[in-house]
XYZ file of C-alpha atoms in Angstrom:
595
model
C 9.012 -88.388 -33.325
C 6.881 -87.368 -36.214
C 6.495 -83.695 -36.863
C 3.000 -82.437 -36.279
C 1.454 -81.170 -39.516
C 0.152 -77.910 -37.958
C 3.721 -76.889 -37.010
C 5.049 -77.054 -40.553
C 3.633 -73.710 -41.630
C 5.066 -71.906 -38.574
C 8.639 -72.906 -39.019
C 10.734 -70.178 -40.724
C 14.424 -69.547 -40.979
C 15.749 -67.390 -38.162
C 16.661 -64.494 -40.462
C 13.156 -64.428 -41.838
C 11.684 -64.149 -38.334
C 14.029 -61.312 -37.404
C 13.254 -59.500 -40.604
C 9.566 -59.854 -39.884
C 9.983 -58.320 -36.441
C 11.844 -55.391 -37.905
C 9.205 -54.894 -40.540
C 6.506 -55.008 -37.854
C 8.293 -52.420 -35.714
C 8.760 -50.201 -38.729
C 5.106 -50.540 -39.561
C 4.074 -49.743 -35.981
C 6.500 -46.847 -35.516
C 4.112 -44.157 -36.852
C 1.411 -45.462 -34.527
C 3.793 -45.464 -31.566
C 4.972 -41.934 -32.318
C 1.373 -40.772 -32.650
C 0.520 -42.265 -29.253
C 3.560 -40.613 -27.684
C 2.737 -37.276 -29.295
C -0.821 -37.525 -28.043
C 0.379 -38.290 -24.530
C 2.802 -35.372 -24.633
C 0.074 -33.049 -25.895
C -2.313 -34.206 -23.173
C 0.437 -33.709 -20.592
C 1.160 -30.194 -21.832
C -2.552 -29.371 -21.828
C -2.721 -30.537 -18.244
C 0.197 -28.206 -17.476
C -1.914 -25.300 -18.704
C -4.520 -26.131 -16.082
C -2.130 -26.769 -13.177
C 0.449 -24.012 -13.750
C -0.424 -20.345 -13.531
C -3.530 -20.743 -11.406
C -2.620 -17.478 -9.611
C -0.750 -14.304 -10.489
C 1.822 -14.882 -7.762
C 5.422 -15.407 -8.849
C 6.378 -17.823 -6.088
C 3.211 -19.870 -6.434
C 3.653 -20.159 -10.213
C 7.262 -21.346 -9.779
C 6.119 -23.942 -7.229
C 3.460 -25.201 -9.643
C 6.052 -25.616 -12.396
C 8.445 -27.576 -10.181
C 5.647 -29.704 -8.759
C 4.271 -30.553 -12.191
C 7.631 -31.703 -13.563
C 8.154 -34.167 -10.682
C 7.780 -37.135 -10.881
C 6.293 -37.299 -14.382
C 9.333 -35.827 -16.120
C 12.156 -35.814 -13.590
C 13.164 -36.944 -10.112
C 14.076 -33.411 -9.041
C 13.375 -29.909 -10.275
C 14.403 -26.415 -9.105
C 13.153 -23.060 -10.432
C 15.174 -19.833 -10.039
C 14.037 -16.350 -11.093
C 16.042 -13.213 -11.739
C 16.037 -10.597 -8.995
C 14.797 -7.987 -11.475
C 11.736 -10.138 -12.156
C 10.982 -10.380 -8.454
C 11.126 -6.570 -8.315
C 8.561 -6.522 -11.155
C 11.096 -4.942 -13.505
C 12.182 -5.873 -16.992
C 14.090 -9.161 -17.108
C 17.856 -8.953 -17.570
C 19.467 -9.771 -20.876
C 22.670 -11.806 -20.873
C 24.194 -11.896 -24.318
C 27.659 -12.985 -23.230
C 29.738 -14.162 -20.359
C 30.123 -10.700 -18.842
C 28.200 -9.819 -15.712
C 26.945 -11.893 -12.834
C 23.257 -12.768 -12.948
C 21.402 -12.435 -9.648
C 18.802 -15.140 -9.207
C 16.753 -16.288 -6.269
C 15.648 -19.863 -5.618
C 11.833 -19.895 -5.817
C 10.795 -23.560 -5.778
C 12.249 -27.058 -5.333
C 10.502 -30.403 -5.865
C 11.984 -33.892 -5.371
C 10.696 -37.445 -5.308
C 10.592 -38.862 -1.770
C 13.958 -40.158 -0.602
C 16.127 -38.344 -3.126
C 17.522 -35.932 -0.502
C 19.485 -33.527 -2.683
C 20.836 -30.161 -1.460
C 19.755 -27.437 -3.902
C 19.958 -23.732 -3.133
C 17.554 -23.006 -0.262
C 14.257 -21.490 -1.374
C 14.204 -17.739 -0.864
C 17.979 -17.278 -0.926
C 20.103 -15.817 -3.699
C 21.612 -18.414 -6.015
C 25.269 -17.835 -6.889
C 26.265 -19.061 -10.337
C 29.999 -18.844 -10.921
C 31.584 -19.176 -14.336
C 32.223 -22.920 -13.890
C 28.534 -23.727 -13.315
C 26.567 -25.223 -16.208
C 23.582 -23.071 -15.274
C 25.637 -19.997 -16.175
C 25.938 -21.321 -19.711
C 22.167 -21.754 -19.906
C 21.612 -18.138 -18.847
C 24.208 -16.529 -21.099
C 23.331 -18.513 -24.238
C 19.594 -18.780 -23.548
C 19.758 -22.373 -24.729
C 19.159 -25.653 -22.884
C 22.106 -27.485 -21.359
C 21.928 -31.304 -21.437
C 24.199 -33.790 -19.704
C 22.949 -37.233 -20.733
C 25.438 -39.230 -18.656
C 27.084 -37.354 -15.793
C 30.775 -37.851 -15.250
C 32.418 -37.260 -11.821
C 33.499 -33.766 -12.870
C 29.965 -32.867 -13.935
C 28.592 -33.030 -10.395
C 30.732 -30.066 -9.318
C 29.583 -28.119 -12.396
C 25.931 -28.740 -11.482
C 25.770 -28.644 -7.663
C 26.088 -25.342 -5.755
C 28.576 -26.755 -3.207
C 30.961 -29.733 -2.939
C 28.700 -31.218 -0.256
C 25.722 -30.983 -2.602
C 27.767 -32.616 -5.376
C 28.578 -35.529 -3.059
C 24.882 -35.905 -2.144
C 23.913 -35.988 -5.822
C 26.509 -38.673 -6.521
C 25.326 -40.841 -3.625
C 21.685 -40.353 -4.618
C 22.410 -41.888 -7.995
C 21.789 -38.794 -10.115
C 22.999 -39.596 -13.610
C 21.356 -37.092 -15.978
C 20.933 -33.299 -15.886
C 18.968 -30.760 -17.912
C 18.709 -26.945 -17.542
C 16.339 -24.844 -19.630
C 15.863 -21.039 -19.696
C 12.514 -19.424 -18.910
C 11.899 -16.933 -21.717
C 8.638 -15.121 -22.461
C 8.096 -12.351 -25.010
C 11.848 -12.199 -25.574
C 12.560 -11.532 -21.891
C 14.771 -13.852 -19.845
C 13.002 -14.515 -16.535
C 15.066 -17.305 -14.978
C 15.666 -21.000 -15.437
C 14.576 -24.468 -14.408
C 16.982 -27.352 -13.934
C 15.992 -31.033 -13.687
C 17.757 -34.263 -12.710
C 17.079 -37.979 -13.126
C 18.408 -40.658 -10.792
C 18.383 -44.392 -10.156
C 17.112 -46.745 -12.847
C 15.303 -44.028 -14.757
C 16.402 -43.543 -18.374
C 18.591 -40.488 -19.036
C 17.267 -37.333 -20.659
C 17.082 -37.485 -24.444
C 16.754 -34.887 -27.173
C 13.045 -35.612 -27.241
C 12.891 -34.814 -23.521
C 14.705 -31.540 -24.167
C 12.081 -30.507 -26.726
C 9.286 -31.461 -24.325
C 10.815 -29.564 -21.391
C 11.443 -26.518 -23.561
C 7.774 -26.480 -24.547
C 6.763 -26.786 -20.898
C 9.199 -24.044 -19.879
C 7.931 -21.781 -22.657
C 4.343 -22.096 -21.425
C 5.293 -21.690 -17.781
C 7.402 -18.624 -18.615
C 4.324 -16.895 -20.044
C 2.496 -17.469 -16.757
C 5.499 -16.158 -14.808
C 5.726 -13.102 -17.037
C 1.997 -12.472 -16.569
C 2.581 -12.502 -12.824
C 5.501 -10.089 -13.282
C 3.430 -7.682 -15.387
C 0.551 -7.971 -12.934
C 2.849 -7.191 -10.025
C 4.406 -4.289 -11.918
C 1.007 -2.770 -12.623
C 0.020 -3.121 -8.981
C 3.350 -1.615 -7.911
C 2.817 1.386 -10.169
C -0.712 2.024 -8.918
C 0.295 1.583 -5.265
C 3.307 3.877 -5.769
C 1.074 6.542 -7.262
C -1.444 6.066 -4.474
C 1.180 6.392 -1.756
C 2.705 9.436 -3.465
C -0.671 11.172 -3.318
C -1.125 10.436 0.387
C 0.548 12.465 3.164
C 3.978 11.166 4.140
C 3.919 12.575 7.668
C 1.467 14.129 10.088
C 1.788 17.706 11.323
C 1.857 18.750 14.951
C -1.522 17.947 16.507
C -1.907 19.478 19.995
C -3.990 17.268 22.237
C -4.018 14.429 19.717
C -1.799 11.515 18.759
C -2.643 10.641 15.168
C -1.717 7.291 13.585
C -2.526 6.105 10.084
C -1.899 3.209 7.731
C -2.728 2.411 4.134
C -3.215 -1.227 3.157
C -3.423 -1.685 -0.643
C -5.520 -4.411 -2.196
C -3.863 -7.381 -3.848
C -5.608 -6.722 -7.160
C -4.112 -3.701 -8.954
C -7.529 -2.968 -10.439
C -8.869 -2.486 -6.874
C -6.258 0.102 -5.852
C -6.421 3.828 -6.221
C -9.465 5.480 -4.661
C -8.770 5.891 -0.933
C -7.184 8.918 0.717
C -6.734 10.593 4.060
C -5.299 13.846 5.325
C -4.310 15.547 8.572
C -4.143 19.356 8.551
C -3.043 21.620 11.401
C -5.470 24.510 11.856
C -5.094 27.763 13.797
C -5.373 27.824 17.586
C -4.098 24.259 17.867
C -7.088 22.668 16.153
C -6.661 19.665 13.853
C -8.661 18.586 10.798
C -8.891 14.881 9.960
C -10.297 13.555 6.700
C -10.783 10.182 5.011
C -12.341 9.605 1.611
C -12.926 6.972 -1.029
C -13.447 7.556 -4.738
C -16.024 5.142 -6.138
C -13.723 3.778 -8.793
C -10.560 1.725 -9.170
C -7.224 1.821 -10.898
C -5.230 4.759 -12.194
C -8.322 6.835 -13.016
C -9.534 6.619 -9.425
C -6.061 7.457 -8.111
C -5.905 10.561 -10.305
C -9.370 11.674 -9.196
C -8.436 11.015 -5.593
C -5.353 13.224 -5.927
C -7.396 16.110 -7.352
C -10.082 15.844 -4.677
C -7.512 15.647 -1.888
C -5.781 18.770 -3.204
C -9.066 20.691 -3.222
C -10.010 19.355 0.213
C -6.638 20.262 1.699
C -6.908 23.785 0.313
C -10.378 24.188 1.786
C -9.240 22.829 5.139
C -6.308 25.251 5.192
C -8.876 28.051 4.859
C -10.329 26.827 8.166
C -13.794 26.118 6.789
C -16.274 24.212 8.956
C -16.595 20.495 8.019
C -20.165 20.798 6.691
C -19.268 23.783 4.489
C -16.095 22.050 3.342
C -18.068 19.048 2.104
C -20.549 21.301 0.305
C -17.756 23.037 -1.600
C -16.016 19.733 -2.243
C -19.247 18.442 -3.769
C -19.151 21.304 -6.268
C -15.533 20.500 -7.118
C -16.364 16.807 -7.614
C -19.161 17.694 -10.032
C -16.703 19.688 -12.155
C -14.367 16.713 -12.673
C -14.373 15.317 -16.200
C -14.234 11.749 -14.898
C -17.817 12.060 -13.605
C -16.942 10.078 -10.498
C -18.399 10.344 -7.029
C -16.721 9.825 -3.683
C -17.545 9.381 -0.031
C -15.828 11.538 2.556
C -15.790 12.186 6.303
C -14.280 15.297 7.880
C -13.656 15.881 11.602
C -12.165 18.981 13.276
C -10.792 18.650 16.802
C -10.588 21.559 19.250
C -8.174 20.710 22.091
C -9.480 23.501 24.312
C -13.004 22.108 24.492
C -11.942 18.508 23.712
C -14.648 18.256 21.048
C -14.908 16.965 17.495
C -17.130 18.541 14.862
C -17.891 15.836 12.293
C -19.680 15.834 8.938
C -20.085 12.932 6.508
C -20.770 12.622 2.794
C -22.004 9.052 2.451
C -19.056 7.648 4.399
C -19.132 4.796 6.963
C -19.588 6.093 10.532
C -16.534 6.638 12.757
C -15.931 4.799 16.014
C -15.424 6.403 19.419
C -13.487 4.361 21.984
C -13.688 5.392 25.615
C -10.858 5.207 28.155
C -12.249 1.857 29.366
C -11.888 0.315 25.892
C -15.595 0.347 25.025
C -16.145 1.258 21.371
C -19.311 2.402 19.620
C -20.254 3.811 16.224
C -21.138 7.507 16.226
C -24.527 8.501 14.868
C -23.371 10.906 12.152
C -25.866 11.802 9.387
C -24.399 10.131 6.327
C -25.427 12.689 3.708
C -25.027 12.105 -0.013
C -21.698 11.230 -1.658
C -19.636 14.009 -3.188
C -20.489 14.739 -6.791
C -24.183 13.897 -6.545
C -25.285 17.480 -5.920
C -27.390 16.644 -2.866
C -26.518 19.179 -0.137
C -26.344 20.440 2.631
C -24.537 18.232 5.120
C -25.480 18.095 8.794
C -22.609 18.250 11.333
C -22.419 16.610 14.744
C -20.505 17.889 17.770
C -18.986 15.038 19.766
C -17.187 15.441 23.124
C -13.907 13.572 23.253
C -13.132 11.847 26.564
C -9.591 11.986 27.874
C -7.597 8.972 26.658
C -10.352 8.294 24.135
C -9.817 7.388 20.468
C -11.648 8.337 17.295
C -11.273 5.834 14.446
C -11.871 6.845 10.833
C -11.611 4.302 8.013
C -12.643 3.518 4.455
C -15.120 0.817 3.516
C -12.391 -1.432 2.113
C -11.610 -2.387 5.706
C -15.059 -3.904 6.308
C -15.879 -5.335 2.883
C -14.988 -8.991 2.484
C -15.590 -11.752 -0.044
C -16.332 -14.286 2.678
C -18.090 -12.317 5.458
C -21.119 -10.075 5.630
C -20.983 -6.337 6.221
C -22.662 -6.522 9.623
C -20.229 -9.127 10.932
C -17.244 -7.164 9.612
C -18.440 -3.989 11.316
C -18.809 -5.881 14.565
C -15.276 -7.232 14.164
C -14.076 -3.676 13.604
C -15.845 -2.483 16.736
C -14.157 -5.221 18.733
C -10.796 -4.551 17.049
C -10.650 -0.903 18.138
C -11.604 -1.722 21.717
C -9.359 -2.690 24.581
C -6.011 -4.342 24.024
C -4.771 -2.434 20.983
C -1.225 -1.026 21.262
C -0.965 2.530 22.503
C 1.599 3.652 19.936
C 2.081 4.210 16.227
C 1.314 0.578 15.383
C -2.306 0.809 16.503
C -3.692 1.219 12.964
C -1.805 -1.793 11.645
C -2.979 -3.828 14.631
C -6.615 -2.871 13.937
C -6.266 -3.847 10.273
C -4.869 -7.255 11.210
C -7.587 -7.811 13.827
C -10.403 -7.126 11.358
C -8.848 -9.447 8.795
C -11.202 -10.986 6.246
C -10.697 -11.715 2.574
C -10.624 -8.085 1.470
C -11.072 -7.100 -2.165
C -10.384 -3.368 -1.832
C -7.688 -1.120 -0.427
C -8.239 0.258 3.060
C -7.197 3.219 5.187
C -7.315 3.468 8.971
C -6.850 6.806 10.762
C -6.919 6.858 14.572
C -6.745 10.012 16.701
C -6.130 9.489 20.426
C -6.885 12.363 22.816
C -4.045 13.360 25.113
C -3.862 16.135 27.721
C -2.134 19.252 26.486
C 1.519 19.150 27.424
C 3.103 22.035 29.362
C 4.313 23.510 26.088
C 0.731 23.506 24.837
C -0.978 25.531 27.611
C -4.246 27.275 26.866
C -5.808 30.412 28.379
C -9.442 31.412 27.797
C -11.251 34.550 29.025
C -14.629 36.057 28.252
C -14.435 39.768 27.342
C -17.032 42.411 28.157
C -19.127 43.691 25.205
C -17.983 47.327 25.603
C -14.962 49.585 25.453
C -13.355 47.967 28.498
C -12.634 44.845 26.466
C -9.382 46.105 24.903
C -7.811 47.083 28.216
C -8.810 43.827 29.919
C -7.486 41.843 26.945
C -4.108 43.590 27.082
C -3.827 43.024 30.832
C -4.747 39.356 30.504
C -2.215 38.851 27.701
C 0.576 40.551 29.652
C -0.024 38.530 32.825
C -0.347 35.187 30.990
C 2.752 35.633 28.847
C 4.786 36.494 31.944
C 3.599 33.233 33.553
C 4.736 31.367 30.459
C 8.095 33.098 30.414
C 7.377 34.849 27.094
C 8.162 38.409 28.130
C 9.763 39.067 24.705
C 6.339 38.690 23.060
C 4.358 40.897 25.447
C 4.556 44.138 23.457
C 3.785 42.603 20.063
C 0.972 40.437 21.417
C -0.646 43.384 23.227
C -0.698 45.287 19.939
C -2.167 42.303 18.098
C -4.913 41.675 20.649
C -5.776 45.398 20.724
C -6.352 45.371 16.964
C -8.400 42.160 17.105
C -10.620 43.441 19.912
C -10.997 46.834 18.196
C -12.184 45.163 14.981
C -14.624 43.044 16.977
C -16.078 46.143 18.629
C -16.312 48.054 15.347
C -17.394 45.401 12.838
C -18.440 42.366 14.880
C -21.074 43.776 17.250
C -18.915 42.949 20.294
C -15.999 40.683 21.276
C -16.898 37.357 22.760
C -13.951 35.282 23.943
C -10.182 35.724 24.061
C -8.054 32.617 23.738
C -4.276 32.164 23.981
C -2.695 28.854 23.043
C 0.985 27.991 23.280
C 1.835 24.865 21.329
C 5.030 23.545 19.819
C 6.919 26.658 18.643
C 3.982 29.034 18.152
C 1.716 31.345 20.124
C -1.879 31.686 18.901
C -4.170 34.581 19.785
C -7.824 34.590 18.750
C -10.842 36.742 19.436
C -14.402 35.698 18.629
C -17.407 37.881 17.851
C -20.926 37.548 16.445
C -20.381 39.543 13.247
C -21.010 37.822 9.887
C -18.352 39.590 7.785
C -14.807 38.217 7.602
C -12.051 40.867 7.862
C -9.929 41.771 4.848
C -6.835 43.922 4.424
C -7.699 47.242 2.823
C -5.560 49.840 1.112
C -5.035 52.847 3.430
C -3.892 56.253 2.149
C -1.583 58.526 4.103
C -4.481 60.721 5.234
C -6.705 57.806 6.359
C -7.166 57.443 10.106
C -8.064 53.708 9.979
C -7.524 50.594 7.911
C -3.970 49.793 9.038
C -4.682 47.325 11.866
C -4.664 44.146 9.758
C -1.627 45.419 7.853
C 0.286 45.644 11.142
C -0.874 42.151 12.143
C 0.159 40.818 8.727
C 3.672 42.252 9.149
C 4.181 41.243 12.785
C 2.745 37.735 12.810
C 3.665 34.515 11.109
C 0.116 34.083 9.806
C -3.401 35.281 10.472
C -6.902 34.516 9.294
C -10.531 34.064 10.186
C -13.201 31.396 10.063
C -16.935 31.307 10.485
C -18.586 29.655 13.471
C -22.244 28.907 14.237
C -22.255 31.995 16.495
C -20.330 34.320 14.136
C -16.626 34.186 13.452
C -13.150 33.884 14.965
C -10.169 36.042 13.959
C -6.762 34.625 14.860
C -3.058 35.401 14.570
C 0.046 33.266 15.177
C 3.558 34.261 16.185
C 6.751 32.211 16.404
C 7.941 31.552 19.942
C 11.374 33.003 20.747
C 14.311 30.662 20.625
C 15.454 29.479 24.030
C 17.881 31.940 25.541
C 17.208 34.574 22.874
C 14.617 36.908 21.390
C 11.918 35.871 18.986
C 13.257 34.665 15.670
C 12.386 36.174 12.301
C 9.155 35.331 10.571
């Protein structure tokens, strides 16, 4: 057969053809490397958009593991140090000493691989024979290109897991540390199985770059969580840790911080025991966020608590608190609501400074918002404040809250208030978990911290008996008061306090006759471990202890009361004032204890 002419130019010696292929590959190698580099860069850029979408540690770890599979590996697990999860500084491991505590945060596998990594959420134990331990102590990647039978036990957490890896066809392993800003945060380990090519040095460089970027996102979440933890810790430290004795009331409270640390810091509440068994309740919200708001809140709460301890009426308390708020250098304003409960009359006296209205729930579970004049926020200088007297039904509940409970990113204010009204109605638990239950019922995508304070009216227990008597406006008042005190204390089994209480009530009635026009009402209240005696009158001047010389015939009554009683004081009322004194009840089976 004759050779075709057009084939003559294509025939070359075999070595020439091979040499040409090599030359072509060499010529195309820069182009191939450029394409690979571009793909890797595009892949890493995509990682920046898919990893770190939130400031949640667990979510960020899940995004890292999910992004690496299946593009880079057939399986990936991410573990973080326990100190990182506590929002503390990452641990430093410079040698083999010490046992690192890590917790499995995320696992991702291709379908059908069926490995057995450490369960998510549990502590990962890395003994000295584990390759991961080497990665942590040296802070360098560990690569096993081709796994030998002994390598499976150095990689897997248990012998069973090593057997599963072997049967799944795992043949290559890579572990890289997660380091950001010089802090070791944890590690990520990856495996390849089946017909996939083993990890190479180029893969190590690529995974290290991915781990470096992901570690920054994880560290941002750690710093974010640490800042929130600090603000919440400060906020909780400024709030009361326990409630005092509240005769006739069962008070429950809860504080629910916002997820954003910048939104935490302005809410407060307080419960203060007042004389004669009365209780003052207060909630407030500084119109600011962060550490500055928390500091302002602490200063305002201190002033408010001091004013409440002086037994000032709610409307006068808010007026004085407004003056204190205007003196703050931060130039911040706040809303506040104050309510004082009197168990003898079962009434609340409420005043508000721009705060959301409280809710009153009846014994049948029907809830309604109270019509309390809102007033101006504290610090604006717009006073006075108008109080409201509200009768409290037996087994009723008064709910105070801050606006963070009803403000939501996804729902309107009106709908949230209606949800709150329904939440405090029938069906809520009748114990200390009622506030938490109300918070969960309201729900919503809240963007601010919230406080719920619920006071439930309860009948006075036997140890909290009350006795009330109207006194005549003349000289007979002292004798009738002493007789009434003697008879009532005998009924209560407090004979040891008869003499001292008769002397106290004589002085109180005498002062009312001399300086207060005339005595009005005598009230005895036995609650917890104290006995309260109070006498009301219509005089405007509050009593004060005066210095009495040896030759003076008067001026020693309040000095005697001050020495004999645990505490004493006075407070203004719409009709005049009330002067009160408290004594400790005697210990059972013995006389009254010391002051």
